[in-house]
XYZ file of C-alpha atoms in Angstrom:
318
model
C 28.208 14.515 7.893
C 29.732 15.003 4.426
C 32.571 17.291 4.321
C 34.411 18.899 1.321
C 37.445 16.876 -0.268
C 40.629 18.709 -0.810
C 42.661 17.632 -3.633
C 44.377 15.276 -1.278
C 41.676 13.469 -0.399
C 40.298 13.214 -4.032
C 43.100 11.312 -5.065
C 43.117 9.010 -1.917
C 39.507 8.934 -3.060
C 39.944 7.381 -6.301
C 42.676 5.759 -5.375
C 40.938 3.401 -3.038
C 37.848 3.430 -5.417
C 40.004 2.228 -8.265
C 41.956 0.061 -6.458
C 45.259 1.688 -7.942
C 48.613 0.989 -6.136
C 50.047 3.693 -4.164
C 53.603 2.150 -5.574
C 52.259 2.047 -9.298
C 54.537 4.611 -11.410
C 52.066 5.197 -14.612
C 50.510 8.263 -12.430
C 51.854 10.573 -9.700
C 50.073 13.437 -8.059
C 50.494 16.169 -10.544
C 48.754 13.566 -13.307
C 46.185 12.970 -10.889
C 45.461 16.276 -10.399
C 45.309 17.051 -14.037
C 42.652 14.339 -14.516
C 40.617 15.544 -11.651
C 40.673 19.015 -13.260
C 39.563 17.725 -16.973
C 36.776 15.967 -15.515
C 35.636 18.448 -13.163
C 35.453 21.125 -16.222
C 34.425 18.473 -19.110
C 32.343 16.235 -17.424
C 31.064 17.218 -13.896
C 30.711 21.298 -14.763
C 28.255 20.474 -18.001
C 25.972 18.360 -15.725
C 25.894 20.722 -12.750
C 24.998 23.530 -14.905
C 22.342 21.465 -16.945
C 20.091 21.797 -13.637
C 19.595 25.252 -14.104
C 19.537 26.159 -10.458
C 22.001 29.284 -10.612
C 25.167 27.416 -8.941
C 28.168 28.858 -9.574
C 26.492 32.492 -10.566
C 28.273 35.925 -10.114
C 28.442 39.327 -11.138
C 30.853 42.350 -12.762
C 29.450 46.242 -12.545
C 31.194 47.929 -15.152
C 30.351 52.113 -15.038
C 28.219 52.811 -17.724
C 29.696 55.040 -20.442
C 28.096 58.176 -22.300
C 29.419 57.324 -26.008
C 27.715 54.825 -28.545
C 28.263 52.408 -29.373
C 29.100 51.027 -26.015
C 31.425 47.488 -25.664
C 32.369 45.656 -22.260
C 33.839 42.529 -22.638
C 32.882 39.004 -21.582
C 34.347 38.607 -18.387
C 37.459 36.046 -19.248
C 36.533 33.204 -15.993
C 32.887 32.986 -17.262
C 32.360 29.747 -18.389
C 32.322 28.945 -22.208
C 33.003 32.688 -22.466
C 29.308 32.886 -22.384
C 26.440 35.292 -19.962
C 23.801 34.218 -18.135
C 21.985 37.587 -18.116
C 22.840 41.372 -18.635
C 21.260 44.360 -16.525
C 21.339 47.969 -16.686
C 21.592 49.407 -13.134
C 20.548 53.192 -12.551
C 21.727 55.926 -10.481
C 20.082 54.525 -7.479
C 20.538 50.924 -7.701
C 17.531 49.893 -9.724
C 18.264 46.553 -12.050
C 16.236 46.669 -15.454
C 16.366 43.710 -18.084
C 18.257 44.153 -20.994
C 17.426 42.254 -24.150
C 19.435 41.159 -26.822
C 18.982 41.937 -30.365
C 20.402 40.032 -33.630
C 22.920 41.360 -35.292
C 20.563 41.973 -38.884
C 18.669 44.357 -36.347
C 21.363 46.329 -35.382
C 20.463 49.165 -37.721
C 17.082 49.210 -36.307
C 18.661 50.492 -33.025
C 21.839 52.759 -33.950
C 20.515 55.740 -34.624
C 17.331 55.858 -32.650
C 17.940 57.608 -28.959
C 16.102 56.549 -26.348
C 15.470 54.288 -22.760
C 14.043 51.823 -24.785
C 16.987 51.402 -27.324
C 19.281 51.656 -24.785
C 17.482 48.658 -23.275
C 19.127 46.401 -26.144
C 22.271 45.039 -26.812
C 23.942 42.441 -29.001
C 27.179 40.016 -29.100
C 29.841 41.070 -31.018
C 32.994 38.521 -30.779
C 33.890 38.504 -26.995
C 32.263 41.755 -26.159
C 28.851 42.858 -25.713
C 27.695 45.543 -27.690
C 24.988 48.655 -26.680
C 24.154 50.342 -29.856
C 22.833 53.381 -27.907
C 23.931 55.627 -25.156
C 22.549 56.971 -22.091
C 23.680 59.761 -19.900
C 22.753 58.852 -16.623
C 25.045 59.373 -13.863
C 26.671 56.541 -11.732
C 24.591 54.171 -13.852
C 26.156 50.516 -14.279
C 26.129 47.670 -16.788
C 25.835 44.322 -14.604
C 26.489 41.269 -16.352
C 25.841 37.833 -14.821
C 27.805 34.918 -15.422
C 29.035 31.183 -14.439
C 32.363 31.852 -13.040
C 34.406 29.226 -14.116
C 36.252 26.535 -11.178
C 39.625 27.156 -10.209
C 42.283 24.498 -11.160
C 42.588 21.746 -8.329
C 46.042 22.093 -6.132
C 47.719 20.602 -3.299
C 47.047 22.453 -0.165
C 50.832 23.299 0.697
C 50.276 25.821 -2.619
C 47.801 27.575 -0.831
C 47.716 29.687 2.404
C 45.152 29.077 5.000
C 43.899 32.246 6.641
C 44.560 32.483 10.615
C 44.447 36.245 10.697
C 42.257 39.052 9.406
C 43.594 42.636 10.482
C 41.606 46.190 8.870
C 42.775 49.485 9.384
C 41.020 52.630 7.526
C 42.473 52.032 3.969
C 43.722 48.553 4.323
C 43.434 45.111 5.160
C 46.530 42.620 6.467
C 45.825 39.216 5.897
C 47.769 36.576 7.521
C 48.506 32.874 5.887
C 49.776 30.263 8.043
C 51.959 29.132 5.672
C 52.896 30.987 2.797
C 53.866 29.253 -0.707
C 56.995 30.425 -2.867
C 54.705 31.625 -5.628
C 53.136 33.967 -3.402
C 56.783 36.234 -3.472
C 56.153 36.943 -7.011
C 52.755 38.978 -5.886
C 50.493 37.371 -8.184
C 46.758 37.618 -8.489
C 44.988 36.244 -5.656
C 41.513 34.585 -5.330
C 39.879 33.800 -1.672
C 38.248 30.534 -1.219
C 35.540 29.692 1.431
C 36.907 27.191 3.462
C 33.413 25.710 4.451
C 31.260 23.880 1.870
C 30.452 25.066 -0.781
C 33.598 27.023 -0.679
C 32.987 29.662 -3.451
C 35.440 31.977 -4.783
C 34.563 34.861 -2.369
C 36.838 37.224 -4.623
C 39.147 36.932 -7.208
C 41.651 38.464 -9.195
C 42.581 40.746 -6.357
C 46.181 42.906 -6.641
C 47.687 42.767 -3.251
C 49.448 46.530 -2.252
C 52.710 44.269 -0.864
C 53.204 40.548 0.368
C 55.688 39.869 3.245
C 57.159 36.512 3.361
C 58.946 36.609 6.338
C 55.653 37.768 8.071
C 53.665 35.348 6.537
C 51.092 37.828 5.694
C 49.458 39.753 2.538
C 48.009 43.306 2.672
C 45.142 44.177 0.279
C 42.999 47.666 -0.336
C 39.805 47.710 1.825
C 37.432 47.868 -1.240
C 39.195 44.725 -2.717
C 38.495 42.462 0.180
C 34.770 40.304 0.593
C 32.655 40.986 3.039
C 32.200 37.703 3.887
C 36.001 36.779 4.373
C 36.602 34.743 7.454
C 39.769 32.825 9.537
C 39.927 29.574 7.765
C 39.318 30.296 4.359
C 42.028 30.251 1.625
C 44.445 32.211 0.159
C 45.407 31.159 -3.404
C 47.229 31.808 -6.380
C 44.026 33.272 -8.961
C 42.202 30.536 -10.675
C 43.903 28.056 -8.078
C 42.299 26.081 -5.359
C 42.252 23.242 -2.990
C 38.936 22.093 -2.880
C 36.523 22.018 -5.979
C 34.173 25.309 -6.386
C 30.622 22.732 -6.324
C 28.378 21.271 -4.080
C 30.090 18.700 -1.680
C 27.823 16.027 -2.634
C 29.110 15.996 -5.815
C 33.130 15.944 -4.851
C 32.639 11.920 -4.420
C 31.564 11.685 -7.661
C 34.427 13.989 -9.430
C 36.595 11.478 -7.542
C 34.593 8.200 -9.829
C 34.526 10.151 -12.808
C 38.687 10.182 -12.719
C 38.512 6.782 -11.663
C 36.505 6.028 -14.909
C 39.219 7.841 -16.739
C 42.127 6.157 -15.422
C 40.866 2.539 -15.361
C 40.428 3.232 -19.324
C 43.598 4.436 -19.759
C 45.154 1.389 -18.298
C 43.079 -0.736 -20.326
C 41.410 -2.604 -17.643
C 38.073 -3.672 -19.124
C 36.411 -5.247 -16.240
C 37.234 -2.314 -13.931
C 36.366 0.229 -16.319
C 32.651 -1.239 -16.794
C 32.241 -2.168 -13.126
C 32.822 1.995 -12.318
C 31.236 3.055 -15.012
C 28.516 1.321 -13.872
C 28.819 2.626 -10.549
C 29.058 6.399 -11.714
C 25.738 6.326 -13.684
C 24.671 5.013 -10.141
C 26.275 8.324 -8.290
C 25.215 10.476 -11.033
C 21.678 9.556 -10.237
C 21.711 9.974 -7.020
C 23.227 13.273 -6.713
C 21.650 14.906 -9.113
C 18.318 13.931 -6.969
C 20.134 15.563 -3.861
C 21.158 18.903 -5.430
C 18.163 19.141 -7.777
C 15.536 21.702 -6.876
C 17.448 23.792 -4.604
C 13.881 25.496 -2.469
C 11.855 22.086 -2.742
C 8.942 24.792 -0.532
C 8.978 27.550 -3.573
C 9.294 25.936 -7.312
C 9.813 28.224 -9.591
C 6.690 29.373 -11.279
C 6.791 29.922 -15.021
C 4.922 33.112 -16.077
C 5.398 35.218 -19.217
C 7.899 38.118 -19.647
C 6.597 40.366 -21.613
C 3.029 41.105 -21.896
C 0.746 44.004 -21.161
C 0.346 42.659 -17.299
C 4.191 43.010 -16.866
C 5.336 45.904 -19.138
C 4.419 48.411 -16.873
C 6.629 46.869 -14.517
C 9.486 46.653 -16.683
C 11.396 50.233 -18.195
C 13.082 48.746 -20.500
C 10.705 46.532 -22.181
C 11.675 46.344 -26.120
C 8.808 44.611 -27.524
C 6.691 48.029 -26.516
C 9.048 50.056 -29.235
């Protein structure tokens, strides 16, 4: 059974698939690491995301405000600083689509109140932009986006979770070992520590951090649900294994290989992995493809007179 690679088993990995000397002095671990890292956002993120099968997906609810126009900016992890959808959410929890508008038709929307204008919204730099305001209570703006993979570590920078302890306003984790950078209370992220070890939260203040105890203490409402003994504590945008399918950790480990072997120059090496990637690259995508083989996803339109009274915000009906 395939399990996930830490960082120190990705560079044995392409060590042994390279054939590089563990006495050779062109590349230590640190270099290694930053390879693994260019690939995994350069090379292996673009083709994950090409399959279109929502890996990598999550969420911010920003409270809705009751002045036009309205801005909330593009969370700053989501990859290419892009969205994959926005969604107004009402008082009781209901998601309705949002649609985005061109900037030539802003003025078609700025000065006319309503549900349906409020249903629009355009990009403006890093932010996006609701011309219109609504006055619901406790309603939300819920954008969805590709959270971006945390930089590869070694495992000794990251704290391993043997301990979960809640009381009524707070939550005492404890790390089994617990890195230097950790005394300087920085931003923490939790990783899953079984496959495919997502980023279960992140960017999470801790209220103190206790070195001698080996343990962190963080708000109740700042702590996942699904938090567990095993997974990790690290540093924010900082992990130990790569955020993606395990499948494809094997192949992050060719891609450096590909990398290095050009670096050094060696011709025949280089073509025989290249070779060999295109092989992998194949082959996993055919594993990871098509996530529900059972339920393909049916194509149907969005908006027509079968589905707009389905739909509350539904712009082409203004």
């Amino acid at each position: 059974m395939a399990k996930p690679m830490t960082s120190s088993d990705l560079i044995k990995s392409l060590k042994r698939r390279g054939l590089i000397p563990t006495d050779q002095s062109t590349f230590d671990n640190d270099d290694f690491l930053e390879i693994l890292n260019e690939e995994l956002q350069l090379s292996l993120l673009p083709l994950l995301l090409s399959m279109k099968e929502e890996h990598l997906v999550n969420y911010k609810e920003i409270p809705n405000d009751t002045e036009a126009p309205i801005r909330y900016q593009v969370p700053y992890r989501s990859v290419g600083n892009k969205l994959r959808d926005v969604s107004y959410i009402d008082a009781s929890g209901n998601p309705y689509e949002m649609s985005r508008i061109s900037l030539e038709e802003i003025s078609d929307y700025s000065n006319f109140y309503s549900l349906n204008s409020y249903g629009v919204f355009y990009m403006e730099n890093d932010n996006v932009v609701i011309p219109s305001a609504n006055s619901e209570v406790s309603s939300k703006i819920r954008m969805y986006f590709y959270l971006r993979p945390s930089d590869l570590v070694l495992e000794e920078e990251v704290g391993v979770i043997n301990g979960i302890t809640k009381n009524a306003t707070e939550t005492t984790i404890s790390i089994a070992t617990f890195p230097d950078k950790f005394s300087n209370n920085p931003a923490f992220d939790i990783v899953g520590g079984k496959s495919p070890n997502k980023i279960r939260g992140f960017d999470i203040e801790a209220s103190s951090v206790n070195k001698l105890t080996k343990s962190i203490v963080l708000k109740n409402e700042d702590v996942p649900e699904d938090i567990e003994v095993g997974d990790y504590l690290c540093q924010a945008e900082e992990t130990p294994v790569p955020q993606i399918p395990t499948e494809m950790h094997p192949l992050l480990a060719q891609m450096a290989v590909v990398y290095i072997l050009e670096s050094l120059g060696d011709t025949e090496g280089l073509a025989n992995a290249s070779r060999r990637l295109e092989m992998m690259k194949k082959n996993v995508t055919n594993l990871i493809d098509n996530r529900v083989e059972g339920a393909p996803q049916k194509i149907k339109p969005r908006h027509t007179t079968l589905t707009s009274r389905y739909t509350r915000f539904n712009n082409k009906n203004i």
